[in-house]
Amino acid sequence: MTTHDTSHTVHQNQESGLPVDLPTGSHATPVTPQATAQTGEVVAGKEPTGIGSFSTPRRSEQVKGVHSSPRISAKHLEKMASSLSVRDWSILGAAGVYRFVTARQLTLMFFHDHASDASAARTARRVLSRLRSLRILGVVERRIGGIRAGSEGMVYYLDTAGERLYRNATGSATRKRFEEPSARFMDHTLAITNLAAELHHHGRVSGAEIVSLTPEPRRSYTAPHGGTGRLAPDLAVELAAQHGAETISAFFIEIDLGHESLPTLINKAMAYEQYRASGEEQRQYGGFPRIVWVMGSPKFAATQRRIEVLSRALEEHPQIPHHLHTIITTKDAAAYLVKEASNE
């Protein structure tokens, strides 16, 4: 397993100048609404632990339609910002970072400190309803799991007020339009969010520390042909076996839900190898992460076939060191990552 020393884990976002991989609970970021929205970090009282630290992800696809509600004045927005709790800011930050997030995922991240799951769900419904009424959160028409999923299947995004608060907190000058996402884009985005939420659950159970979670981190390197190669894993993960541990296990995550062809996956694996061979990651961050392919599909047998095919292709490829790659199902991914960190 490749490990990173903690001294190498604070990265800089070249676009915003913000620290994007700051360890959860670090005092290097001041406890302000701006810092909380940037990182999604919860730091007050018995509030749940945060969701790590993040760069603002690329908006390769947006959500439909312009908001028709009355315009929110700057004065009203400022008053709203001062009234939000730390957990409210964390929820806002999660929606901003991950783009789409379900009620269940938000409950796993921020409402775990309750006497029962039912109590956590009730509190989450109440809080999310209030944030919707403030136009901080909006709901996508499509519900994950169908009508039987109830409120837990609702998919949230940043509404007008939430988007403005997030821009103010992160320094982003780009205004985003809300457009209805395709089913494929939604499924993939929610799979990333779900892995992050599950990591928090397994981390709490095991005592592991989530040092950072960064959706779609941008990496560039000098390609073999002399041009610039670009890479953006679905999620970059840094974990420690316990809070404060010096050894950090790092992973690049690629999520495949059965939509990509085998040649496309192999091309991605080759891009990772070219990036590793360039030494850029090692120079900046002290080591090269393990590459983890997280695979899933509606049918278990289909997932297993894809895992077998990809595994064989990686082993047989003469230019890919297959021992740097791990393939796991979506169901087992979070537990595997936390266990790997604990084994270091």
mmCIF file of C-alpha atoms in Angstrom:
data_model
loop_
_atom_site.group_PDB
_atom_site.id
_atom_site.type_symbol
_atom_site.label_atom_id
_atom_site.label_comp_id
_atom_site.label_asym_id
_atom_site.label_seq_id
_atom_site.Cartn_x
_atom_site.Cartn_y
_atom_site.Cartn_z
ATOM 1 C CA MET A 1 0.000 0.000 0.000
ATOM 2 C CA THR A 2 1.273 3.452 -0.872
ATOM 3 C CA THR A 3 1.240 5.832 2.064
ATOM 4 C CA HIS A 4 1.555 9.591 2.369
ATOM 5 C CA ASP A 5 3.071 11.490 5.269
ATOM 6 C CA THR A 6 0.662 14.007 6.821
ATOM 7 C CA SER A 7 3.007 16.840 5.971
ATOM 8 C CA HIS A 8 2.219 16.313 2.293
ATOM 9 C CA THR A 9 -1.564 16.374 2.467
ATOM 10 C CA VAL A 10 -2.407 20.083 2.337
ATOM 11 C CA HIS A 11 -2.738 20.914 -1.349
ATOM 12 C CA GLN A 12 -3.528 24.195 -3.029
ATOM 13 C CA ASN A 13 -6.322 24.741 -5.522
ATOM 14 C CA GLN A 14 -4.606 26.688 -8.269
ATOM 15 C CA GLU A 15 -7.839 28.325 -9.322
ATOM 16 C CA SER A 16 -9.086 29.545 -5.941
ATOM 17 C CA GLY A 17 -5.983 29.404 -3.744
ATOM 18 C CA LEU A 18 -8.000 27.509 -1.129
ATOM 19 C CA PRO A 19 -6.624 24.536 0.789
ATOM 20 C CA VAL A 20 -8.541 21.622 -0.682
ATOM 21 C CA ASP A 21 -7.200 18.604 1.185
ATOM 22 C CA LEU A 22 -7.008 19.933 4.721
ATOM 23 C CA PRO A 23 -7.368 17.159 7.300
ATOM 24 C CA THR A 24 -10.735 17.025 9.007
ATOM 25 C CA GLY A 25 -10.574 18.715 12.385
ATOM 26 C CA SER A 26 -7.430 20.691 11.572
ATOM 27 C CA HIS A 27 -7.189 24.127 13.137
ATOM 28 C CA ALA A 28 -5.485 25.550 10.064
ATOM 29 C CA THR A 29 -8.888 26.532 8.691
ATOM 30 C CA PRO A 30 -10.757 29.047 10.885
ATOM 31 C CA VAL A 31 -14.142 27.990 12.216
ATOM 32 C CA THR A 32 -16.315 30.262 10.082
ATOM 33 C CA PRO A 33 -19.273 29.718 7.745
ATOM 34 C CA GLN A 34 -16.851 30.238 4.853
ATOM 35 C CA ALA A 35 -14.458 27.561 6.103
ATOM 36 C CA THR A 36 -17.323 25.185 6.845
ATOM 37 C CA ALA A 37 -18.823 25.564 3.385
ATOM 38 C CA GLN A 38 -15.419 25.029 1.777
ATOM 39 C CA THR A 39 -14.734 21.852 3.708
ATOM 40 C CA GLY A 40 -18.122 20.601 4.844
ATOM 41 C CA GLU A 41 -16.535 20.272 8.265
ATOM 42 C CA VAL A 42 -18.577 20.050 11.461
ATOM 43 C CA VAL A 43 -16.692 21.250 14.499
ATOM 44 C CA ALA A 44 -19.141 22.420 17.159
ATOM 45 C CA GLY A 45 -20.363 20.569 20.245
ATOM 46 C CA LYS A 46 -21.708 17.095 19.580
ATOM 47 C CA GLU A 47 -22.347 17.766 15.920
ATOM 48 C CA PRO A 48 -21.361 14.877 13.641
ATOM 49 C CA THR A 49 -17.892 14.746 12.161
ATOM 50 C CA GLY A 50 -17.363 16.491 8.858
ATOM 51 C CA ILE A 51 -17.097 15.281 5.309
ATOM 52 C CA GLY A 52 -13.484 16.139 4.706
ATOM 53 C CA SER A 53 -12.083 18.937 2.584
ATOM 54 C CA PHE A 54 -12.670 19.537 -1.039
ATOM 55 C CA SER A 55 -11.959 21.413 -4.202
ATOM 56 C CA THR A 56 -14.948 22.676 -6.128
ATOM 57 C CA PRO A 57 -15.700 19.933 -8.685
ATOM 58 C CA ARG A 58 -15.985 20.486 -12.395
ATOM 59 C CA ARG A 59 -19.541 21.147 -13.565
ATOM 60 C CA SER A 60 -19.541 18.905 -16.606
ATOM 61 C CA GLU A 61 -23.317 18.824 -16.489
ATOM 62 C CA GLN A 62 -25.762 21.256 -14.861
ATOM 63 C CA VAL A 63 -29.537 21.276 -13.623
ATOM 64 C CA LYS A 64 -32.518 22.420 -15.677
ATOM 65 C CA GLY A 65 -34.263 25.650 -15.737
ATOM 66 C CA VAL A 66 -33.835 29.076 -14.216
ATOM 67 C CA HIS A 67 -35.239 29.556 -10.728
ATOM 68 C CA SER A 68 -38.485 31.510 -10.908
ATOM 69 C CA SER A 69 -38.644 32.497 -7.222
ATOM 70 C CA PRO A 70 -38.230 36.166 -6.209
ATOM 71 C CA ARG A 71 -34.684 37.465 -6.104
ATOM 72 C CA ILE A 72 -32.897 37.251 -2.744
ATOM 73 C CA SER A 73 -31.324 40.538 -1.671
ATOM 74 C CA ALA A 74 -27.739 40.689 -0.442
ATOM 75 C CA LYS A 75 -28.970 41.904 2.946
ATOM 76 C CA HIS A 76 -31.381 38.985 3.281
ATOM 77 C CA LEU A 77 -28.648 36.574 2.203
ATOM 78 C CA GLU A 78 -26.286 37.971 4.839
ATOM 79 C CA LYS A 79 -28.952 37.592 7.516
ATOM 80 C CA MET A 80 -29.622 34.037 6.374
ATOM 81 C CA ALA A 81 -25.915 33.171 6.494
ATOM 82 C CA SER A 82 -25.594 34.362 10.084
ATOM 83 C CA SER A 83 -28.599 32.280 11.155
ATOM 84 C CA LEU A 84 -27.322 28.943 9.836
ATOM 85 C CA SER A 85 -25.925 26.342 12.213
ATOM 86 C CA VAL A 86 -22.609 24.585 11.666
ATOM 87 C CA ARG A 87 -24.498 21.519 10.485
ATOM 88 C CA ASP A 88 -26.514 23.656 8.048
ATOM 89 C CA TRP A 89 -23.255 24.920 6.563
ATOM 90 C CA SER A 90 -21.914 21.381 6.367
ATOM 91 C CA ILE A 91 -24.995 20.234 4.451
ATOM 92 C CA LEU A 92 -24.682 23.225 2.149
ATOM 93 C CA GLY A 93 -21.009 22.410 1.611
ATOM 94 C CA ALA A 94 -21.757 18.769 0.810
ATOM 95 C CA ALA A 95 -24.380 19.735 -1.776
ATOM 96 C CA GLY A 96 -21.956 22.217 -3.304
ATOM 97 C CA VAL A 97 -19.052 19.809 -3.460
ATOM 98 C CA TYR A 98 -20.874 16.680 -4.607
ATOM 99 C CA ARG A 99 -23.551 18.465 -6.711
ATOM 100 C CA PHE A 100 -26.259 15.918 -5.880
ATOM 101 C CA VAL A 101 -26.868 14.148 -2.581
ATOM 102 C CA THR A 102 -29.747 12.081 -1.213
ATOM 103 C CA ALA A 103 -31.415 12.457 2.162
ATOM 104 C CA ARG A 104 -30.021 9.082 3.189
ATOM 105 C CA GLN A 105 -26.480 10.164 2.344
ATOM 106 C CA LEU A 106 -26.851 13.417 4.275
ATOM 107 C CA THR A 107 -28.232 11.463 7.226
ATOM 108 C CA LEU A 108 -25.186 9.168 7.214
ATOM 109 C CA MET A 109 -22.848 12.153 7.096
ATOM 110 C CA PHE A 110 -24.442 14.548 9.561
ATOM 111 C CA PHE A 111 -27.228 12.934 11.598
ATOM 112 C CA HIS A 112 -25.587 9.858 13.088
ATOM 113 C CA ASP A 113 -25.417 11.128 16.679
ATOM 114 C CA HIS A 114 -28.981 10.158 17.608
ATOM 115 C CA ALA A 115 -30.558 7.549 19.838
ATOM 116 C CA SER A 116 -31.911 5.582 16.883
ATOM 117 C CA ASP A 117 -31.987 5.530 13.106
ATOM 118 C CA ALA A 118 -35.621 6.621 13.236
ATOM 119 C CA SER A 119 -34.725 9.648 15.335
ATOM 120 C CA ALA A 120 -31.896 10.547 12.960
ATOM 121 C CA ALA A 121 -34.213 10.269 9.960
ATOM 122 C CA ARG A 122 -36.879 12.462 11.597
ATOM 123 C CA THR A 123 -34.341 15.140 12.476
ATOM 124 C CA ALA A 124 -32.876 15.019 8.976
ATOM 125 C CA ARG A 125 -36.318 15.439 7.402
ATOM 126 C CA ARG A 126 -37.018 18.466 9.576
ATOM 127 C CA VAL A 127 -33.659 20.123 8.865
ATOM 128 C CA LEU A 128 -33.775 19.441 5.125
ATOM 129 C CA SER A 129 -37.338 20.744 4.923
ATOM 130 C CA ARG A 130 -36.229 23.989 6.585
ATOM 131 C CA LEU A 131 -33.286 24.365 4.200
ATOM 132 C CA ARG A 132 -35.645 23.840 1.273
ATOM 133 C CA SER A 133 -37.975 26.538 2.596
ATOM 134 C CA LEU A 134 -34.991 28.911 2.715
ATOM 135 C CA ARG A 135 -34.142 28.000 -0.901
ATOM 136 C CA ILE A 136 -30.760 26.734 0.207
ATOM 137 C CA LEU A 137 -31.602 23.270 -1.087
ATOM 138 C CA GLY A 138 -33.766 22.227 -3.988
ATOM 139 C CA VAL A 139 -35.056 18.783 -4.924
ATOM 140 C CA VAL A 140 -34.636 17.054 -8.274
ATOM 141 C CA GLU A 141 -37.885 15.610 -9.604
ATOM 142 C CA ARG A 142 -36.387 12.155 -10.018
ATOM 143 C CA ARG A 143 -36.459 10.129 -6.797
ATOM 144 C CA ILE A 144 -33.887 7.401 -6.202
ATOM 145 C CA GLY A 145 -35.600 4.087 -5.517
ATOM 146 C CA GLY A 146 -38.960 5.257 -6.846
ATOM 147 C CA ILE A 147 -41.977 6.391 -4.882
ATOM 148 C CA ARG A 148 -41.467 3.699 -2.247
ATOM 149 C CA ALA A 149 -38.153 5.231 -1.279
ATOM 150 C CA GLY A 150 -40.015 8.071 0.451
ATOM 151 C CA SER A 151 -38.130 11.128 1.648
ATOM 152 C CA GLU A 152 -34.841 9.189 1.903
ATOM 153 C CA GLY A 153 -34.863 8.853 -1.887
ATOM 154 C CA MET A 154 -35.078 12.604 -2.479
ATOM 155 C CA VAL A 155 -32.108 14.050 -4.348
ATOM 156 C CA TYR A 156 -30.961 17.503 -3.243
ATOM 157 C CA TYR A 157 -28.910 20.189 -4.954
ATOM 158 C CA LEU A 158 -28.016 23.811 -4.155
ATOM 159 C CA ASP A 159 -30.968 26.093 -4.823
ATOM 160 C CA THR A 160 -30.703 29.849 -5.459
ATOM 161 C CA ALA A 161 -29.766 30.936 -1.936
ATOM 162 C CA GLY A 162 -27.542 27.928 -1.330
ATOM 163 C CA GLU A 163 -25.668 28.448 -4.576
ATOM 164 C CA ARG A 164 -24.997 32.111 -3.731
ATOM 165 C CA LEU A 165 -23.893 31.275 -0.195
ATOM 166 C CA TYR A 166 -21.589 28.578 -1.528
ATOM 167 C CA ARG A 167 -20.073 30.931 -4.108
ATOM 168 C CA ASN A 168 -19.495 33.568 -1.451
ATOM 169 C CA ALA A 169 -17.867 31.049 0.885
ATOM 170 C CA THR A 170 -15.602 29.419 -1.700
ATOM 171 C CA GLY A 171 -14.762 32.500 -3.745
ATOM 172 C CA SER A 172 -16.211 31.019 -6.922
ATOM 173 C CA ALA A 173 -17.235 33.669 -9.445
ATOM 174 C CA THR A 174 -19.021 31.279 -11.784
ATOM 175 C CA ARG A 175 -22.804 31.275 -11.636
ATOM 176 C CA LYS A 176 -24.304 27.855 -12.266
ATOM 177 C CA ARG A 177 -27.599 27.189 -13.996
ATOM 178 C CA PHE A 178 -29.754 24.361 -12.758
ATOM 179 C CA GLU A 179 -30.554 21.817 -15.461
ATOM 180 C CA GLU A 180 -32.177 18.422 -15.113
ATOM 181 C CA PRO A 181 -29.318 15.877 -15.169
ATOM 182 C CA SER A 182 -29.385 12.754 -17.287
ATOM 183 C CA ALA A 183 -30.065 9.492 -15.477
ATOM 184 C CA ARG A 184 -26.542 8.270 -16.251
ATOM 185 C CA PHE A 185 -24.889 11.418 -14.906
ATOM 186 C CA MET A 186 -27.109 11.375 -11.817
ATOM 187 C CA ASP A 187 -26.354 7.721 -11.068
ATOM 188 C CA HIS A 188 -22.608 8.250 -11.387
ATOM 189 C CA THR A 189 -22.590 11.420 -9.290
ATOM 190 C CA LEU A 190 -24.672 9.825 -6.541
ATOM 191 C CA ALA A 191 -22.381 6.778 -6.554
ATOM 192 C CA ILE A 192 -19.465 9.086 -5.713
ATOM 193 C CA THR A 193 -21.483 10.789 -2.977
ATOM 194 C CA ASN A 194 -22.607 7.443 -1.620
ATOM 195 C CA LEU A 195 -19.051 6.160 -1.307
ATOM 196 C CA ALA A 196 -18.148 9.300 0.651
ATOM 197 C CA ALA A 197 -21.139 8.836 2.960
ATOM 198 C CA GLU A 198 -20.357 5.152 3.496
ATOM 199 C CA LEU A 199 -16.740 6.003 4.264
ATOM 200 C CA HIS A 200 -17.906 8.216 7.093
ATOM 201 C CA HIS A 201 -20.081 5.452 8.472
ATOM 202 C CA HIS A 202 -17.313 2.833 8.361
ATOM 203 C CA GLY A 203 -14.758 5.324 9.611
ATOM 204 C CA ARG A 204 -16.854 6.081 12.692
ATOM 205 C CA VAL A 205 -17.367 2.394 13.416
ATOM 206 C CA SER A 206 -13.667 1.532 13.088
ATOM 207 C CA GLY A 207 -12.216 4.721 14.551
ATOM 208 C CA ALA A 208 -10.426 5.582 11.302
ATOM 209 C CA GLU A 209 -9.897 9.214 10.340
ATOM 210 C CA ILE A 210 -11.010 10.589 6.999
ATOM 211 C CA VAL A 211 -8.176 12.974 6.265
ATOM 212 C CA SER A 212 -9.589 14.185 2.962
ATOM 213 C CA LEU A 213 -12.149 13.383 0.299
ATOM 214 C CA THR A 214 -11.775 15.270 -2.971
ATOM 215 C CA PRO A 215 -14.240 14.675 -5.824
ATOM 216 C CA GLU A 216 -12.702 14.941 -9.282
ATOM 217 C CA PRO A 217 -9.261 16.293 -8.304
ATOM 218 C CA ARG A 218 -7.498 17.653 -11.345
ATOM 219 C CA ARG A 219 -4.077 16.310 -12.167
ATOM 220 C CA SER A 220 -1.849 17.257 -15.088
ATOM 221 C CA TYR A 221 1.476 15.813 -16.181
ATOM 222 C CA THR A 222 3.885 15.643 -19.093
ATOM 223 C CA ALA A 223 2.705 12.824 -21.329
ATOM 224 C CA PRO A 224 5.143 10.478 -23.143
ATOM 225 C CA HIS A 225 4.547 12.281 -26.450
ATOM 226 C CA GLY A 226 5.551 15.585 -24.846
ATOM 227 C CA GLY A 227 2.106 17.107 -24.534
ATOM 228 C CA THR A 228 0.112 17.685 -21.361
ATOM 229 C CA GLY A 229 -1.797 14.727 -19.983
ATOM 230 C CA ARG A 230 -4.813 15.321 -17.761
ATOM 231 C CA LEU A 231 -6.427 13.071 -15.199
ATOM 232 C CA ALA A 232 -9.417 13.470 -12.892
ATOM 233 C CA PRO A 233 -10.229 10.489 -10.645
ATOM 234 C CA ASP A 234 -13.830 10.279 -9.497
ATOM 235 C CA LEU A 235 -12.663 10.629 -5.905
ATOM 236 C CA ALA A 236 -9.336 11.009 -4.114
ATOM 237 C CA VAL A 237 -9.354 9.508 -0.619
ATOM 238 C CA GLU A 238 -6.865 9.863 2.226
ATOM 239 C CA LEU A 239 -7.453 7.797 5.369
ATOM 240 C CA ALA A 240 -5.608 7.226 8.632
ATOM 241 C CA ALA A 241 -6.079 4.144 10.796
ATOM 242 C CA GLN A 242 -6.932 6.386 13.737
ATOM 243 C CA HIS A 243 -7.227 10.093 14.442
ATOM 244 C CA GLY A 244 -3.861 11.799 14.523
ATOM 245 C CA ALA A 245 -1.943 8.883 13.016
ATOM 246 C CA GLU A 246 1.052 9.975 10.950
ATOM 247 C CA THR A 247 0.697 7.316 8.258
ATOM 248 C CA ILE A 248 -1.940 8.102 5.666
ATOM 249 C CA SER A 249 -3.250 5.656 3.064
ATOM 250 C CA ALA A 250 -4.123 7.283 -0.253
ATOM 251 C CA PHE A 251 -6.425 6.049 -3.007
ATOM 252 C CA PHE A 252 -7.595 7.213 -6.423
ATOM 253 C CA ILE A 253 -11.140 5.964 -7.008
ATOM 254 C CA GLU A 254 -12.709 5.182 -10.381
ATOM 255 C CA ILE A 255 -16.395 4.279 -10.278
ATOM 256 C CA ASP A 256 -17.871 2.241 -13.121
ATOM 257 C CA LEU A 257 -21.573 1.398 -13.218
ATOM 258 C CA GLY A 258 -21.392 -0.704 -16.357
ATOM 259 C CA HIS A 259 -21.551 2.142 -18.867
ATOM 260 C CA GLU A 260 -17.933 2.222 -20.080
ATOM 261 C CA SER A 261 -16.371 -0.157 -22.581
ATOM 262 C CA LEU A 262 -13.308 -2.211 -21.683
ATOM 263 C CA PRO A 263 -11.033 -0.192 -24.017
ATOM 264 C CA THR A 264 -12.162 2.993 -22.255
ATOM 265 C CA LEU A 265 -11.284 1.523 -18.860
ATOM 266 C CA ILE A 266 -7.893 0.325 -20.086
ATOM 267 C CA ASN A 267 -7.176 3.771 -21.529
ATOM 268 C CA LYS A 268 -7.913 5.232 -18.090
ATOM 269 C CA ALA A 269 -5.566 2.711 -16.506
ATOM 270 C CA MET A 270 -2.858 3.699 -18.999
ATOM 271 C CA ALA A 271 -3.388 7.373 -18.130
ATOM 272 C CA TYR A 272 -2.822 6.521 -14.466
ATOM 273 C CA GLU A 273 0.370 4.664 -15.359
ATOM 274 C CA GLN A 274 1.641 7.588 -17.427
ATOM 275 C CA TYR A 275 0.879 9.934 -14.548
ATOM 276 C CA ARG A 276 2.660 7.631 -12.086
ATOM 277 C CA ALA A 277 5.664 7.341 -14.391
ATOM 278 C CA SER A 278 5.876 11.131 -14.659
ATOM 279 C CA GLY A 279 6.606 11.309 -10.917
ATOM 280 C CA GLU A 280 4.471 14.435 -10.535
ATOM 281 C CA GLU A 281 2.227 13.036 -7.794
ATOM 282 C CA GLN A 282 5.199 11.665 -5.892
ATOM 283 C CA ARG A 283 7.043 14.989 -6.043
ATOM 284 C CA GLN A 284 4.065 17.001 -4.831
ATOM 285 C CA TYR A 285 2.465 14.655 -2.317
ATOM 286 C CA GLY A 286 5.091 12.135 -1.274
ATOM 287 C CA GLY A 287 3.803 8.958 -2.902
ATOM 288 C CA PHE A 288 1.421 7.487 -5.441
ATOM 289 C CA PRO A 289 -2.060 6.348 -4.324
ATOM 290 C CA ARG A 290 -3.490 2.892 -4.877
ATOM 291 C CA ILE A 291 -5.928 2.878 -7.808
ATOM 292 C CA VAL A 292 -9.263 1.347 -6.829
ATOM 293 C CA TRP A 293 -11.914 0.482 -9.404
ATOM 294 C CA VAL A 294 -15.367 0.438 -7.816
ATOM 295 C CA MET A 295 -17.772 -1.476 -10.016
ATOM 296 C CA GLY A 296 -21.516 -1.959 -9.857
ATOM 297 C CA SER A 297 -24.599 -2.624 -11.955
ATOM 298 C CA PRO A 298 -28.219 -3.600 -11.300
ATOM 299 C CA LYS A 299 -27.329 -7.280 -11.714
ATOM 300 C CA PHE A 300 -24.702 -8.897 -9.484
ATOM 301 C CA ALA A 301 -23.692 -11.437 -12.137
ATOM 302 C CA ALA A 302 -23.010 -8.655 -14.638
ATOM 303 C CA THR A 303 -20.843 -6.841 -12.102
ATOM 304 C CA GLN A 304 -18.818 -9.978 -11.407
ATOM 305 C CA ARG A 305 -18.269 -10.548 -15.123
ATOM 306 C CA ARG A 306 -17.010 -6.989 -15.588
ATOM 307 C CA ILE A 307 -14.681 -7.362 -12.608
ATOM 308 C CA GLU A 308 -13.235 -10.572 -14.049
ATOM 309 C CA VAL A 309 -12.809 -9.087 -17.525
ATOM 310 C CA LEU A 310 -11.116 -5.915 -16.268
ATOM 311 C CA SER A 311 -8.892 -7.859 -13.876
ATOM 312 C CA ARG A 312 -7.712 -10.154 -16.644
ATOM 313 C CA ALA A 313 -7.111 -7.243 -19.021
ATOM 314 C CA LEU A 314 -5.017 -5.383 -16.436
ATOM 315 C CA GLU A 315 -2.957 -8.483 -15.654
ATOM 316 C CA GLU A 316 -2.273 -9.177 -19.323
ATOM 317 C CA HIS A 317 -1.426 -5.612 -20.317
ATOM 318 C CA PRO A 318 2.361 -5.302 -20.715
ATOM 319 C CA GLN A 319 2.515 -1.626 -19.717
ATOM 320 C CA ILE A 320 0.245 -1.627 -16.660
ATOM 321 C CA PRO A 321 1.577 -2.777 -13.251
ATOM 322 C CA HIS A 322 -1.620 -4.519 -12.217
ATOM 323 C CA HIS A 323 -0.529 -4.851 -8.570
ATOM 324 C CA LEU A 324 -1.223 -1.118 -8.174
ATOM 325 C CA HIS A 325 -4.871 -1.690 -9.089
ATOM 326 C CA THR A 326 -7.667 -3.138 -6.978
ATOM 327 C CA ILE A 327 -11.174 -3.936 -8.223
ATOM 328 C CA ILE A 328 -14.064 -4.042 -5.756
ATOM 329 C CA THR A 329 -17.863 -3.828 -5.822
ATOM 330 C CA THR A 330 -19.774 -0.699 -4.830
ATOM 331 C CA LYS A 331 -21.233 -2.613 -1.890
ATOM 332 C CA ASP A 332 -17.828 -3.514 -0.426
ATOM 333 C CA ALA A 333 -15.794 -0.443 -1.387
ATOM 334 C CA ALA A 334 -16.048 1.690 1.766
ATOM 335 C CA ALA A 335 -15.349 -1.192 4.143
ATOM 336 C CA TYR A 336 -12.388 -2.276 2.008
ATOM 337 C CA LEU A 337 -10.811 1.194 1.977
ATOM 338 C CA VAL A 338 -11.131 1.649 5.736
ATOM 339 C CA LYS A 339 -9.740 -1.842 6.355
ATOM 340 C CA GLU A 340 -6.769 -1.168 4.073
ATOM 341 C CA ALA A 341 -5.992 2.015 5.980
ATOM 342 C CA SER A 342 -6.191 0.129 9.275
ATOM 343 C CA ASN A 343 -3.771 -2.528 8.021
ATOM 344 C CA GLU A 344 -0.995 -0.014 7.409
#
